[in-house]
Every structure is written in C-alpha cells, then in structure tokens.
GROMACS .gro file of C-alpha atoms in nm:
model
  335
    1UNK     CA    1  10.163   9.665   5.452
    2UNK     CA    2  10.471   9.487   5.592
    3UNK     CA    3  10.784   9.361   5.431
    4UNK     CA    4  11.024   9.158   5.579
    5UNK     CA    5  11.403   9.294   5.615
    6UNK     CA    6  11.700   9.127   5.625
    7UNK     CA    7  11.824   9.216   5.932
    8UNK     CA    8  11.546   9.490   6.166
    9UNK     CA    9  11.687   9.803   6.359
   10UNK     CA   10  11.506   9.834   6.680
   11UNK     CA   11  11.417  10.146   6.822
   12UNK     CA   12  11.285  10.126   7.223
   13UNK     CA   13  11.014  10.426   7.365
   14UNK     CA   14  11.095  10.440   7.731
   15UNK     CA   15  11.470  10.319   7.807
   16UNK     CA   16  11.357  10.252   8.163
   17UNK     CA   17  11.437   9.994   8.440
   18UNK     CA   18  11.240   9.773   8.243
   19UNK     CA   19  11.461   9.741   7.982
   20UNK     CA   20  11.778   9.716   8.157
   21UNK     CA   21  11.805   9.365   8.162
   22UNK     CA   22  11.443   9.215   8.126
   23UNK     CA   23  11.409   9.339   7.735
   24UNK     CA   24  11.654   9.538   7.574
   25UNK     CA   25  11.959   9.300   7.602
   26UNK     CA   26  11.776   9.091   7.410
   27UNK     CA   27  11.685   9.298   7.076
   28UNK     CA   28  12.094   9.330   7.081
   29UNK     CA   29  12.158   9.011   7.140
   30UNK     CA   30  11.877   8.807   6.891
   31UNK     CA   31  12.014   8.692   6.520
   32UNK     CA   32  11.955   8.970   6.234
   33UNK     CA   33  11.820   9.241   6.548
   34UNK     CA   34  11.951   9.548   6.573
   35UNK     CA   35  11.939   9.789   6.849
   36UNK     CA   36  11.953  10.155   6.655
   37UNK     CA   37  11.793  10.354   6.935
   38UNK     CA   38  11.603  10.482   7.256
   39UNK     CA   39  11.410  10.758   7.374
   40UNK     CA   40  11.368  10.912   7.672
   41UNK     CA   41  11.261  11.215   7.787
   42UNK     CA   42  11.519  11.305   8.004
   43UNK     CA   43  11.820  11.339   7.722
   44UNK     CA   44  12.072  11.322   8.057
   45UNK     CA   45  11.965  10.950   8.147
   46UNK     CA   46  11.850  10.867   7.756
   47UNK     CA   47  12.235  10.967   7.666
   48UNK     CA   48  12.346  10.733   7.971
   49UNK     CA   49  12.183  10.397   7.901
   50UNK     CA   50  12.282  10.438   7.476
   51UNK     CA   51  12.607  10.494   7.602
   52UNK     CA   52  12.639  10.193   7.818
   53UNK     CA   53  12.443   9.970   7.640
   54UNK     CA   54  12.655  10.046   7.335
   55UNK     CA   55  12.346  10.190   7.187
   56UNK     CA   56  12.445  10.420   6.868
   57UNK     CA   57  12.105  10.685   6.902
   58UNK     CA   58  11.940  10.883   7.134
   59UNK     CA   59  11.674  11.050   7.145
   60UNK     CA   60  11.408  11.313   7.366
   61UNK     CA   61  11.112  11.324   7.087
   62UNK     CA   62  10.876  10.987   7.033
   63UNK     CA   63  10.775  11.100   6.668
   64UNK     CA   64  11.163  11.153   6.585
   65UNK     CA   65  11.254  10.843   6.704
   66UNK     CA   66  10.879  10.699   6.583
   67UNK     CA   67  10.923  10.839   6.207
   68UNK     CA   68  11.346  10.811   6.105
   69UNK     CA   69  11.476  10.617   5.880
   70UNK     CA   70  11.704  10.404   6.089
   71UNK     CA   71  11.411  10.267   6.302
   72UNK     CA   72  11.246   9.907   6.057
   73UNK     CA   73  10.993   9.853   6.458
   74UNK     CA   74  10.934  10.026   6.739
   75UNK     CA   75  10.897   9.809   7.133
   76UNK     CA   76  10.695  10.061   7.324
   77UNK     CA   77  10.852  10.066   7.688
   78UNK     CA   78  10.680  10.348   7.875
   79UNK     CA   79  10.395  10.332   8.153
   80UNK     CA   80  10.092  10.202   8.003
   81UNK     CA   81   9.909  10.518   7.989
   82UNK     CA   82  10.111  10.591   7.696
   83UNK     CA   83  10.068  10.254   7.500
   84UNK     CA   84   9.772  10.374   7.318
   85UNK     CA   85   9.961  10.780   7.245
   86UNK     CA   86  10.284  10.584   7.065
   87UNK     CA   87  10.104  10.251   6.961
   88UNK     CA   88   9.825  10.421   6.731
   89UNK     CA   89  10.219  10.673   6.569
   90UNK     CA   90  10.371  10.363   6.483
   91UNK     CA   91  10.083  10.222   6.338
   92UNK     CA   92  10.096  10.573   6.069
   93UNK     CA   93  10.452  10.493   6.083
   94UNK     CA   94  10.345  10.158   5.860
   95UNK     CA   95  10.607  10.000   6.117
   96UNK     CA   96  10.606   9.667   6.318
   97UNK     CA   97  10.568   9.740   6.770
   98UNK     CA   98  10.598   9.541   7.031
   99UNK     CA   99  10.385   9.658   7.351
  100UNK     CA  100  10.459   9.606   7.746
  101UNK     CA  101  10.228   9.445   7.928
  102UNK     CA  102   9.916   9.582   8.000
  103UNK     CA  103   9.865   9.649   7.651
  104UNK     CA  104   9.649   9.971   7.785
  105UNK     CA  105   9.499  10.050   8.135
  106UNK     CA  106   9.145   9.965   7.990
  107UNK     CA  107   8.952   9.699   7.674
  108UNK     CA  108   8.890  10.069   7.468
  109UNK     CA  109   9.194  10.196   7.424
  110UNK     CA  110   9.381   9.835   7.365
  111UNK     CA  111   9.053   9.792   7.114
  112UNK     CA  112   9.224  10.072   6.971
  113UNK     CA  113   9.517  10.022   6.975
  114UNK     CA  114   9.516   9.685   6.771
  115UNK     CA  115   9.247   9.787   6.532
  116UNK     CA  116   9.494  10.035   6.421
  117UNK     CA  117   9.797   9.757   6.333
  118UNK     CA  118   9.497   9.543   6.136
  119UNK     CA  119   9.396   9.852   5.981
  120UNK     CA  120   9.765   9.871   5.803
  121UNK     CA  121   9.832   9.492   5.836
  122UNK     CA  122  10.161   9.484   6.085
  123UNK     CA  123  10.240   9.326   6.297
  124UNK     CA  124  10.136   9.366   6.613
  125UNK     CA  125  10.334   9.171   6.962
  126UNK     CA  126  10.287   9.221   7.288
  127UNK     CA  127  10.463   9.143   7.568
  128UNK     CA  128  10.332   8.856   7.806
  129UNK     CA  129  10.639   8.698   7.777
  130UNK     CA  130  10.610   8.372   7.973
  131UNK     CA  131  10.376   8.229   7.691
  132UNK     CA  132  10.737   8.215   7.545
  133UNK     CA  133  10.932   8.066   7.906
  134UNK     CA  134  11.041   7.764   7.872
  135UNK     CA  135  10.878   7.629   8.232
  136UNK     CA  136  10.529   7.734   8.178
  137UNK     CA  137  10.658   7.545   7.757
  138UNK     CA  138  10.641   7.233   7.975
  139UNK     CA  139  10.363   7.314   8.164
  140UNK     CA  140  10.139   7.320   7.872
  141UNK     CA  141  10.347   6.981   7.715
  142UNK     CA  142  10.213   6.803   8.024
  143UNK     CA  143   9.824   6.971   8.023
  144UNK     CA  144   9.825   6.860   7.604
  145UNK     CA  145   9.901   6.522   7.676
  146UNK     CA  146   9.660   6.505   7.962
  147UNK     CA  147   9.881   6.434   8.246
  148UNK     CA  148   9.609   6.544   8.440
  149UNK     CA  149   9.295   6.380   8.275
  150UNK     CA  150   9.046   6.625   8.173
  151UNK     CA  151   9.142   6.996   8.307
  152UNK     CA  152   8.807   7.127   8.594
  153UNK     CA  153   8.957   7.415   8.744
  154UNK     CA  154   9.251   7.648   8.873
  155UNK     CA  155   9.324   7.917   9.119
  156UNK     CA  156   9.565   8.143   9.174
  157UNK     CA  157   9.696   8.346   9.504
  158UNK     CA  158   9.950   8.625   9.478
  159UNK     CA  159  10.004   8.839   9.741
  160UNK     CA  160  10.281   9.059   9.920
  161UNK     CA  161  10.288   9.344  10.185
  162UNK     CA  162  10.322   9.671  10.114
  163UNK     CA  163  10.641   9.807  10.016
  164UNK     CA  164  10.843  10.121  10.136
  165UNK     CA  165  10.725  10.315   9.843
  166UNK     CA  166  10.396  10.210   9.872
  167UNK     CA  167  10.379  10.328  10.284
  168UNK     CA  168  10.524  10.626  10.249
  169UNK     CA  169  10.351  10.748   9.927
  170UNK     CA  170  10.567  10.786   9.712
  171UNK     CA  171  10.465  10.865   9.396
  172UNK     CA  172  10.511  10.499   9.198
  173UNK     CA  173  10.286  10.432   8.810
  174UNK     CA  174  10.127  10.074   8.943
  175UNK     CA  175   9.975  10.186   9.216
  176UNK     CA  176   9.775  10.578   9.009
  177UNK     CA  177   9.446  10.537   8.952
  178UNK     CA  178   9.457  10.700   8.567
  179UNK     CA  179   9.739  10.457   8.489
  180UNK     CA  180   9.704  10.148   8.642
  181UNK     CA  181   9.352  10.151   8.746
  182UNK     CA  182   9.389   9.794   8.885
  183UNK     CA  183   9.678   9.873   9.042
  184UNK     CA  184   9.966   9.558   9.094
  185UNK     CA  185   9.717   9.435   8.918
  186UNK     CA  186   9.746   9.531   8.665
  187UNK     CA  187  10.075   9.522   8.600
  188UNK     CA  188  10.139   9.214   8.769
  189UNK     CA  189   9.794   8.955   8.721
  190UNK     CA  190   9.800   9.058   8.439
  191UNK     CA  191  10.032   8.828   8.309
  192UNK     CA  192   9.917   8.527   8.489
  193UNK     CA  193   9.611   8.571   8.358
  194UNK     CA  194   9.659   8.566   8.034
  195UNK     CA  195   9.912   8.306   8.057
  196UNK     CA  196   9.570   8.085   8.186
  197UNK     CA  197   9.410   8.162   7.870
  198UNK     CA  198   9.724   8.118   7.678
  199UNK     CA  199   9.779   7.736   7.799
  200UNK     CA  200   9.348   7.664   7.889
  201UNK     CA  201   9.114   7.881   7.643
  202UNK     CA  202   8.947   8.152   7.603
  203UNK     CA  203   8.811   8.348   7.881
  204UNK     CA  204   8.377   8.315   7.814
  205UNK     CA  205   8.299   8.443   8.129
  206UNK     CA  206   8.468   8.670   8.384
  207UNK     CA  207   8.323   8.846   8.727
  208UNK     CA  208   8.538   9.052   9.012
  209UNK     CA  209   8.568   9.213   9.260
  210UNK     CA  210   8.824   9.459   9.345
  211UNK     CA  211   8.844   9.770   9.648
  212UNK     CA  212   9.128   9.975   9.796
  213UNK     CA  213   9.199   9.804  10.143
  214UNK     CA  214   9.530   9.986  10.260
  215UNK     CA  215   9.397  10.394  10.100
  216UNK     CA  216   9.782  10.378  10.061
  217UNK     CA  217   9.707  10.491   9.691
  218UNK     CA  218   9.470  10.556   9.438
  219UNK     CA  219   9.468  10.243   9.276
  220UNK     CA  220   9.296   9.903   9.351
  221UNK     CA  221   9.474   9.701   9.625
  222UNK     CA  222   9.258   9.350   9.663
  223UNK     CA  223   9.092   9.157   9.429
  224UNK     CA  224   8.855   8.839   9.360
  225UNK     CA  225   8.815   8.706   9.079
  226UNK     CA  226   8.640   8.390   8.926
  227UNK     CA  227   8.588   8.332   8.509
  228UNK     CA  228   8.514   8.057   8.296
  229UNK     CA  229   8.745   7.941   8.027
  230UNK     CA  230   8.635   7.748   7.740
  231UNK     CA  231   8.561   7.359   7.744
  232UNK     CA  232   8.357   7.458   8.165
  233UNK     CA  233   8.674   7.466   8.274
  234UNK     CA  234   8.620   7.725   8.627
  235UNK     CA  235   8.865   7.926   8.697
  236UNK     CA  236   8.957   8.143   9.074
  237UNK     CA  237   9.211   8.457   9.165
  238UNK     CA  238   9.291   8.675   9.492
  239UNK     CA  239   9.553   8.894   9.426
  240UNK     CA  240   9.613   9.087   9.753
  241UNK     CA  241   9.859   9.407   9.817
  242UNK     CA  242   9.839   9.424  10.210
  243UNK     CA  243   9.907   9.078  10.270
  244UNK     CA  244  10.202   8.982  10.559
  245UNK     CA  245  10.403   8.744  10.284
  246UNK     CA  246  10.469   8.673   9.920
  247UNK     CA  247  10.293   8.443   9.789
  248UNK     CA  248  10.239   8.323   9.482
  249UNK     CA  249  10.048   7.929   9.435
  250UNK     CA  250   9.931   7.791   9.096
  251UNK     CA  251   9.677   7.472   9.069
  252UNK     CA  252   9.590   7.285   8.730
  253UNK     CA  253   9.277   7.060   8.882
  254UNK     CA  254   9.209   6.790   8.650
  255UNK     CA  255   9.007   6.502   8.726
  256UNK     CA  256   9.332   6.201   8.659
  257UNK     CA  257   9.593   6.474   8.883
  258UNK     CA  258   9.682   6.835   9.000
  259UNK     CA  259   9.991   7.055   8.843
  260UNK     CA  260  10.180   7.328   9.050
  261UNK     CA  261  10.380   7.613   9.039
  262UNK     CA  262  10.454   7.972   9.053
  263UNK     CA  263  10.389   8.230   8.808
  264UNK     CA  264  10.673   8.454   8.897
  265UNK     CA  265  10.857   8.256   9.191
  266UNK     CA  266  11.145   8.004   9.053
  267UNK     CA  267  10.985   7.711   9.243
  268UNK     CA  268  10.983   7.373   9.088
  269UNK     CA  269  10.699   7.265   8.806
  270UNK     CA  270  10.507   6.966   9.050
  271UNK     CA  271  10.358   6.690   8.829
  272UNK     CA  272  10.114   6.481   9.079
  273UNK     CA  273   9.953   6.194   8.875
  274UNK     CA  274   9.919   5.836   8.876
  275UNK     CA  275  10.228   5.734   8.749
  276UNK     CA  276  10.364   5.970   9.112
  277UNK     CA  277  10.524   6.307   9.166
  278UNK     CA  278  10.730   6.443   8.945
  279UNK     CA  279  10.882   6.783   9.020
  280UNK     CA  280  11.096   6.991   8.756
  281UNK     CA  281  11.334   7.349   8.739
  282UNK     CA  282  11.361   7.427   8.544
  283UNK     CA  283  11.498   7.808   8.628
  284UNK     CA  284  11.495   8.159   8.358
  285UNK     CA  285  11.660   8.259   8.076
  286UNK     CA  286  11.893   8.620   8.210
  287UNK     CA  287  11.745   8.831   7.994
  288UNK     CA  288  11.371   8.755   8.017
  289UNK     CA  289  11.187   8.837   7.701
  290UNK     CA  290  11.485   8.699   7.503
  291UNK     CA  291  11.277   8.362   7.384
  292UNK     CA  292  10.999   8.608   7.425
  293UNK     CA  293  11.221   8.799   7.114
  294UNK     CA  294  11.323   8.538   6.914
  295UNK     CA  295  10.978   8.422   6.853
  296UNK     CA  296  10.959   8.807   6.765
  297UNK     CA  297  11.266   8.682   6.444
  298UNK     CA  298  11.096   8.337   6.424
  299UNK     CA  299  10.769   8.546   6.314
  300UNK     CA  300  10.819   8.814   6.098
  301UNK     CA  301  11.064   8.599   5.900
  302UNK     CA  302  10.713   8.368   5.911
  303UNK     CA  303  10.838   8.071   6.044
  304UNK     CA  304  10.620   8.013   6.323
  305UNK     CA  305  10.306   8.185   6.512
  306UNK     CA  306  10.449   8.446   6.782
  307UNK     CA  307  10.250   8.325   7.061
  308UNK     CA  308  10.170   8.692   7.213
  309UNK     CA  309  10.042   8.904   6.907
  310UNK     CA  310   9.771   9.191   7.006
  311UNK     CA  311   9.426   8.915   6.924
  312UNK     CA  312   9.561   8.713   7.225
  313UNK     CA  313   9.690   9.074   7.427
  314UNK     CA  314   9.312   9.253   7.313
  315UNK     CA  315   9.177   8.922   7.473
  316UNK     CA  316   9.401   8.912   7.844
  317UNK     CA  317   9.310   9.321   7.811
  318UNK     CA  318   8.916   9.240   7.763
  319UNK     CA  319   8.930   9.009   8.117
  320UNK     CA  320   9.125   9.181   8.330
  321UNK     CA  321   8.895   9.521   8.192
  322UNK     CA  322   8.581   9.248   8.378
  323UNK     CA  323   8.756   9.161   8.654
  324UNK     CA  324   8.830   9.567   8.742
  325UNK     CA  325   8.463   9.623   8.637
  326UNK     CA  326   8.274   9.333   8.861
  327UNK     CA  327   8.118   9.252   8.562
  328UNK     CA  328   7.917   8.914   8.501
  329UNK     CA  329   7.905   8.887   8.058
  330UNK     CA  330   7.978   8.658   7.814
  331UNK     CA  331   8.228   8.668   7.602
  332UNK     CA  332   8.221   8.645   7.216
  333UNK     CA  333   8.319   8.860   7.049
  334UNK     CA  334   8.608   9.155   7.109
  335UNK     CA  335   8.660   9.242   6.811
   0.00000   0.00000   0.00000
C-alpha cells in the first residue's frame, strides 16, 4: 500500500535519449518531485547524464536503484522487452512506477505488470502523454461538446520513408521483432491508438494484417487495421514505414462535421461543422511529458485521476495484440 509523501524522489532506469528533453526534466521541474538517481548499464554514460542534469546519484545496477532508500518512485525508460522485468521488481519494492510506452511487447506481459501493481495497490502510470497534452484536450472538448454531432468513424494514416539506419540494417531496438514485434507500429502507432481510446472510448473489436514488405529488419513494417469502439464508432488505420513521404493524418467524422489533426506533427487542429471552419494552433511544450508528469503529481495527491493509468495502457496493449495477431474477437474483460 502506497502512502503519499510531501516530496517524492524519483529514479530513472534507462537514462537514454527519450529522457534528455522529453521526459527527464519534468521530473526535476515539477514542484514536489525530485530526480535523485539514474541508472544505465554503461557507467560512463550514466555518470555523464547525472553530471549534465544535476542528478546526485547514478547506478549501473537497476536493483540497487529500485531498492534504494533514497528513491520513492521509479520511471522505467528502457526498451519494451525489459519493462516487465523491472516493473515487477518495482512492484515488489512497493513503489509507484511510470513505464514508457508501450507497456510491454505483448498483452500477456502487460497483464502481468498490471496485476503486480494491482495486488500491491500501487499507483501505475504509463507514458501515453498525449492524453495530457493541451492540443488533444482541445480535441476532447470539441468532441464532448458534440461540435461534430454523433461520432461515426475515425481514420488514421501514418507513413514515413525507411531511414538510413533501416537501410543500413543497423542495430535498432524499434525494428527488432524480439523487442518490438510490430516495429515502428509498437513505438508510434501505440500513441495514436491509445489516444483514440481516450477520445472515443474502449475498443471492443479489432482486426489487422501485419507484414514485412521491405525485408530490412525482423519486425513488421506495414500494418492495416479496422476496429469498433463502444457506441458503434468504427475505426480504420494504416501504418507503413517504407513510404515515399512522412504523412500523419487523422479524421474523426461525425454526422454534423469533421475534425482533422495529426498525432505527431504540430499542424493546426481543424474543426469543420455547420458554423464553418475553425483552425487552432496549440504547440507542444518544450518537454513534451510536462503535463503527463504534472498529472502524476496531481494523482498522487488525490487531486485528479491521471488519464494514463495501468488500466488504460493494458487496454491499448490488448488492441495492439489483436491487430498484430490478426485476431477478431470481442473485448469483454482484460483483467
């Protein structure tokens, strides 16, 4: 059972690139939070990160950080294949945890993580931070105000060319099937699918086709899917990581209008309905996980419920699992 503390001291496992600007600084800048320790297997890199960011302690052993008396909560920012390993240890230590998305490479591993924290009655957060971003809060406000009427359908297309790293067949955890079975789908599409669940409600059925078209790496590189939200809202998506240009296009269609936006690009939000055309530019913060981390603090203080908890992230894992396995089955209970 977790007991609220006035000041919470965080440790990060895996102080790699995502923690440099996107996520690390908010754990230092949020009032009531401190970043007191980081861990990386490479001692030189761990020490360099700690020095540059003013973190007092660094480790090369995750167990030492997790069980340190000076660490109250842990943020796991490693590749997905180690999320379960570290998360179960954090749960055993009785500490709150935030895990980078996706929660784990499979629904089964995600479920094991969820159950471990549920058993201990510990707070579990997953870094689907788009649920906390102001630009998507505005989308949700429009939808909740029925600005496009009754919701009918959502569609998303995301594509990008193969990178130089892809073409060189270099090492990249994001394209290794043992770490990310869906490749960039796991890393990128998970954000959008999770966001759609937040905006439109749980997905009750999902079916997909996943293939490797380019043969550049072991993970999948082309995925198409269709799904059904509650209230009979239908959805479709296509993700191709060998296209000729980078495209990121979402449409939510209602019986009285349409909403257009991008999941990753900072293009203006576009609302079209009987009132006319409304565009709104809402830039992301410098540290994109700022509001996500602030909402963790609010949740731990019982001021609000965080929008991305283990329960919702587990549901997203279920959806991704169905799409990658091509399974068409009804969603009833995932606990």
